[in-house]
């Protein structure tokens, strides 16, 4: 039982015959159990009356029992939920103690005050309401609002197209009236009859299905009157159903979708065949092509090429599927993908795997074998599908320490764009003065051609580094800086060394191979510090 | 502290014997129009079944919170008096801080009516707008108000933000002060807290504090929870050289925040005179990866020559959440028989208890437990 599961679903209409509760689910045996004006205590004439009751007078009973709304009689619900026409066409939100009613009332006909009661239409407005626990988060309420709105609008459309709602209403009313004429001992709950087998109340059955599906899977997919397709997913539920302990919030999903990059790989959470069968018949052929091409071993870029779709569309499709929890959150199986493309050796990949995957929860598997096997890929995929693993990324920081006062200079770029393309206003004066009084090595010698070339390269450093002679010196002091090629590469990658970019991202942006990047980091290791932690955007495990 | 959204309006509404549901008084005047009230009055002056329930209706751009009260007595014209004092806030604001206030106000008015006929007596009732406007302005200004009504009744209200449930404190948790202990006003606190405070030094764990101070362990936990709630202390883990930590994305904060760097260097320095370099401190933090114990880190970098105290390094990292502890969870494989020597420990090997937990509960030392786990082939361990 989840906190955000609905506790009831209702359909209320108001019209010439007053406010009516057409349908409620789950139905109680008898309405009005808990909500009584006086507690049962006082109704017993032999009960001892306590003169000064220390507790507040008849403190209300909770209205949700076993995840079901109790204590609200049909009349009370009709009274509360049949709203005035001013409130129609907008979200409805009513909280009574521990229950929150979320709905979307729709006005079918605008009527003026002067219309005589006899000429009033039998249905002026209707209202689809879902009741939830009052303490649920606002995002859950927003999701239910969306669902009720979708349902209400589709009912409205069908009513206008073919009078669907009126037909269904008459059926439901018929059943309700039938029940009242029955002798007392053969009383049946009218709502139960509505959803019984063989009943013609399609609408009631649909609403029941909505409630049940929300409780089971969090996904609603329904054809109203076999015509209008209504689909909805409760992100709070679909993402957490496999691993209830993780508590993935929809905000995190949103963040994750925004963090989608072309080098990410995607993982199907449900078998491909099952997914293809569950797609609506009118779904985009691009989606089918995309799903057929998806493999955790491919990056989105490759996927786009394989499915013959523009990258932008692939992004849209994948974020859609991620939202619906059909796709795993972007996990980078690029290590694997890279391997199949022959980017780097098998042992390196496995090394990365063993080091970077944190074993999660109670499944323990050993992935430390050097031999790379398809089976192990399968194992990783399986664990990823169940979100037992977190991926760790390596981030690089440039941390300079000047020798004099142990003063630390940390440099951080403010733009993510690579500064090498930026026109740099060369400040020769400051460069010369900076080197002449700061570094004895450069000042004592006349500038050799290589020296000049070095200056030229250093000039491309981001401004905050470039302007400070101490920083420049610290960089030049690294032995690898003597190699112009290495220095050039270092300067080029400098903007990424602020802990905001992980290796895969740098590799992607600069079109580098992992080995190249690692070698460079190793060469400059005295001023570069690497650390590994999960990507905050795609990870939910960080406690 | 999070800001409490302002109250836009307070109105008193009642069931008039002839006019039906009306707004009797409203501050500020005409905030809620008569039409708007007519649209929502079913949720304000409502059925008797819903009396004494907190009802919030979010409509027309307002959130209206009320708690309808119905007093039955033959002396009233319709044998009952129905009224509701409502607060109006923005449609997007959170209702949580006001819930208790609405309930309390309903309670005050009920009492006043029962004792003094405050609401049924027109003369007394006419003081209500004055009281309401004081409540409105004082709650919005200072978050509290105390309004004497008569000799025996005073309205006391205070806006309290709902807080999250207190965190669990385990036997093996180590409390540590977030700021200097000297800043702490000791005499403000209860006697038990005063008693345990000297032992909160970032090294003693809860069970140890309980033994040292001779205070019952649950009392210690309660005090620690309380201090934790007020953000005076943080919870870290027992320092052991066998511990494994890993950096969190928060490490970026240390890299960017100059002030934090400064305080970090000060904190982790071995002695006051020699400051370690930030480069080295940062390098040590980044050296904390899964699979590297503190012992490994010390042998690799030798923090003593770098003028860094590794215990304080870990303390600072844990306090600022730059690093987090990876715990070792022993797990008994279900299909294997196992050895007799460790059989009595199997109930702990479910994957839900980590080493610290088991050590604390069973009294075994880390080494003893580790030896037993290692020698039993049917038990595997998992770091997480």
Coordinates of C-alpha atoms in Angstrom, one line a residue, chain B residues 117-349:
Chain B
X117 CA -22.2 33.4 25.1
X118 CA -19.5 35.4 23.3
X119 CA -21.0 34.8 19.8
X120 CA -24.7 34.9 20.5
X121 CA -24.4 38.1 22.4
X122 CA -24.3 40.9 19.8
X123 CA -22.3 43.3 22.0
X124 CA -19.5 40.8 22.7
X125 CA -19.6 39.6 19.1
X126 CA -18.9 43.1 17.8
X127 CA -15.4 43.0 19.3
X128 CA -14.6 40.1 16.9
X129 CA -13.5 42.2 13.9
X130 CA -11.0 43.9 16.2
X131 CA -9.6 40.6 17.4
X132 CA -9.5 39.2 13.9
X133 CA -7.5 42.1 12.6
X134 CA -5.1 41.8 15.4
X135 CA -4.6 38.1 14.7
X136 CA -4.1 38.9 11.0
X137 CA -1.5 41.6 11.5
X138 CA 0.4 40.0 14.4
X139 CA 0.6 36.6 12.9
X140 CA 1.8 38.0 9.6
X141 CA 4.3 40.3 11.4
X142 CA 5.8 38.1 14.1
X143 CA 4.2 34.7 13.7
X144 CA 2.8 34.8 17.2
X145 CA 0.0 36.6 18.9
X146 CA -1.5 36.7 22.4
X147 CA -4.9 38.5 22.7
X148 CA -6.7 38.6 26.0
X149 CA -10.4 38.3 25.5
X150 CA -11.7 38.3 29.0
X151 CA -10.7 37.4 32.5
X152 CA -10.3 33.7 31.8
X153 CA -9.6 33.5 28.1
X154 CA -6.6 34.6 26.1
X155 CA -6.0 33.6 22.5
X156 CA -2.4 32.3 22.1
X157 CA -1.3 31.5 18.6
X158 CA 2.0 30.7 17.1
X159 CA 2.9 29.7 13.6
X160 CA 5.0 26.6 13.7
X161 CA 6.4 25.1 10.5
X162 CA 5.8 21.4 10.3
X163 CA 9.1 19.6 10.7
X164 CA 10.2 16.2 9.4
X165 CA 10.2 13.2 11.6
X166 CA 13.2 13.0 13.9
X167 CA 16.0 10.9 12.5
X168 CA 16.7 7.5 14.0
X169 CA 19.8 7.4 16.2
X170 CA 21.5 4.1 16.5
X171 CA 23.8 2.7 19.2
X172 CA 26.9 3.1 17.0
X173 CA 26.2 6.6 15.8
X174 CA 28.7 9.3 16.9
X175 CA 27.3 12.8 17.6
X176 CA 29.5 15.8 16.9
X177 CA 29.0 19.5 17.4
X178 CA 28.5 21.5 14.2
X179 CA 30.0 24.6 15.7
X180 CA 32.2 25.2 18.7
X181 CA 31.0 23.7 21.9
X182 CA 31.7 26.9 23.7
X183 CA 29.0 28.7 21.8
X184 CA 26.5 26.4 23.2
X185 CA 24.3 27.8 25.9
X186 CA 24.4 24.9 28.3
X187 CA 22.0 26.0 30.9
X188 CA 19.2 26.3 28.4
X189 CA 19.0 22.6 28.2
X190 CA 17.6 19.9 30.3
X191 CA 19.7 18.1 32.9
X192 CA 20.2 14.9 30.9
X193 CA 21.4 16.8 27.9
X194 CA 23.7 18.9 30.1
X195 CA 25.1 15.6 31.5
X196 CA 25.9 14.1 28.2
X197 CA 27.2 17.2 26.4
X198 CA 30.8 16.9 27.8
X199 CA 31.0 13.5 26.2
X200 CA 30.0 14.6 22.7
X201 CA 33.4 15.0 21.1
X202 CA 33.0 13.4 17.7
X203 CA 34.7 10.2 18.9
X204 CA 32.3 8.7 21.5
X205 CA 29.4 6.7 20.1
X206 CA 25.9 6.7 21.7
X207 CA 26.3 3.5 23.5
X208 CA 29.6 4.6 24.9
X209 CA 28.2 7.9 26.1
X210 CA 25.4 6.1 27.8
X211 CA 27.9 4.0 29.7
X212 CA 30.3 6.8 30.5
X213 CA 27.5 9.1 31.8
X214 CA 25.5 6.4 33.4
X215 CA 22.4 7.5 31.5
X216 CA 19.9 5.1 30.1
X217 CA 20.7 4.6 26.4
X218 CA 17.2 5.5 25.2
X219 CA 17.5 8.8 27.1
X220 CA 20.8 9.5 25.4
X221 CA 19.2 8.7 22.0
X222 CA 16.4 11.1 22.8
X223 CA 18.7 13.9 23.7
X224 CA 20.8 13.3 20.7
X225 CA 17.8 13.3 18.5
X226 CA 16.7 16.5 20.0
X227 CA 20.0 18.2 19.5
X228 CA 20.0 16.8 15.9
X229 CA 16.7 18.4 15.3
X230 CA 17.9 21.8 16.3
X231 CA 20.9 21.4 14.0
X232 CA 23.4 21.7 16.8
X233 CA 25.0 18.4 16.2
X234 CA 25.5 16.0 13.3
X235 CA 25.7 12.3 13.3
X236 CA 28.9 10.6 12.0
X237 CA 30.2 7.1 12.2
X238 CA 32.8 5.7 14.6
X239 CA 36.3 6.3 13.3
X240 CA 38.1 3.1 12.4
X241 CA 41.0 2.6 10.0
X242 CA 39.0 -0.2 8.4
X243 CA 36.2 2.2 7.4
X244 CA 35.5 2.9 3.7
X245 CA 34.2 6.2 2.6
X246 CA 33.3 7.6 -0.8
X247 CA 33.0 11.2 -1.9
X248 CA 29.6 12.6 -2.7
X249 CA 28.7 15.2 -5.4
X250 CA 28.9 17.7 -2.6
X251 CA 32.6 17.7 -3.0
X252 CA 32.1 20.3 -5.7
X253 CA 31.1 22.7 -2.9
X254 CA 34.5 22.3 -1.3
X255 CA 36.2 23.0 -4.6
X256 CA 34.3 26.2 -5.2
X257 CA 33.7 27.7 -1.8
X258 CA 36.7 29.6 -0.6
X259 CA 35.3 30.0 2.9
X260 CA 34.7 26.3 3.3
X261 CA 38.2 25.6 2.1
X262 CA 39.6 27.9 4.7
X263 CA 37.6 26.3 7.5
X264 CA 38.4 22.9 6.2
X265 CA 42.1 23.6 6.3
X266 CA 41.8 24.9 9.8
X267 CA 39.9 22.0 11.0
X268 CA 42.0 19.2 9.6
X269 CA 45.3 20.6 10.5
X270 CA 47.4 18.5 12.9
X271 CA 48.5 21.5 14.9
X272 CA 47.6 25.1 14.7
X273 CA 50.9 26.3 13.5
X274 CA 51.4 24.3 10.4
X275 CA 48.7 24.6 7.8
X276 CA 48.3 21.8 5.4
X277 CA 47.9 22.8 1.7
X278 CA 44.5 22.6 0.2
X279 CA 45.8 20.6 -2.6
X280 CA 46.7 17.8 -0.3
X281 CA 43.5 17.9 1.7
X282 CA 41.5 17.8 -1.5
X283 CA 43.7 15.0 -2.8
X284 CA 43.0 12.9 0.3
X285 CA 39.3 13.4 0.0
X286 CA 39.4 12.3 -3.6
X287 CA 41.4 9.3 -2.6
X288 CA 38.4 8.0 -0.7
X289 CA 36.9 5.6 -3.1
X290 CA 35.0 2.4 -2.7
X291 CA 37.5 -0.3 -1.9
X292 CA 40.0 2.1 -0.2
X293 CA 40.0 1.9 3.5
X294 CA 41.3 4.8 5.6
X295 CA 44.2 2.6 6.4
X296 CA 45.0 2.2 2.7
X297 CA 44.7 6.0 2.3
X298 CA 47.1 6.6 5.2
X299 CA 49.7 4.2 3.9
X300 CA 49.5 5.7 0.4
X301 CA 49.7 9.3 1.3
X302 CA 50.9 9.4 4.9
X303 CA 48.8 12.3 6.1
X304 CA 51.1 13.0 9.0
X305 CA 53.8 14.3 6.7
X306 CA 51.2 16.4 5.0
X307 CA 50.3 18.0 8.3
X308 CA 46.8 16.5 8.2
X309 CA 44.9 14.7 10.9
X310 CA 43.1 11.9 9.2
X311 CA 40.5 11.6 12.0
X312 CA 39.6 15.2 11.7
X313 CA 39.6 14.9 7.9
X314 CA 37.0 12.3 8.0
X315 CA 35.0 14.2 10.7
X316 CA 34.9 17.3 8.6
X317 CA 34.0 15.4 5.5
X318 CA 31.1 13.6 7.3
X319 CA 29.9 16.8 8.9
X320 CA 29.7 18.7 5.7
X321 CA 28.5 15.6 3.8
X322 CA 31.4 15.7 1.4
X323 CA 31.9 12.1 1.9
X324 CA 29.7 9.3 3.0
X325 CA 30.4 6.0 4.7
X326 CA 30.2 2.8 2.9
X327 CA 29.1 0.0 5.2
X328 CA 29.9 -3.6 5.0
X329 CA 26.9 -5.9 5.0
X330 CA 27.4 -9.6 5.6
X331 CA 24.9 -11.8 3.9
X332 CA 24.3 -15.4 4.4
X333 CA 23.7 -17.3 1.2
X334 CA 20.4 -19.2 1.6
X335 CA 21.3 -22.5 0.0
X336 CA 24.5 -23.3 1.8
X337 CA 24.9 -25.0 5.1
X338 CA 27.4 -22.7 6.8
X339 CA 29.6 -23.5 9.8
X340 CA 28.6 -24.0 13.4
X341 CA 31.0 -21.3 14.7
X342 CA 29.0 -18.5 13.2
X343 CA 25.6 -20.0 13.3
X344 CA 24.4 -17.8 16.2
X345 CA 25.3 -14.7 14.1
X346 CA 23.2 -15.7 11.1
X347 CA 20.2 -13.8 12.3
X348 CA 22.2 -10.6 11.7
X349 CA 23.4 -11.7 8.2

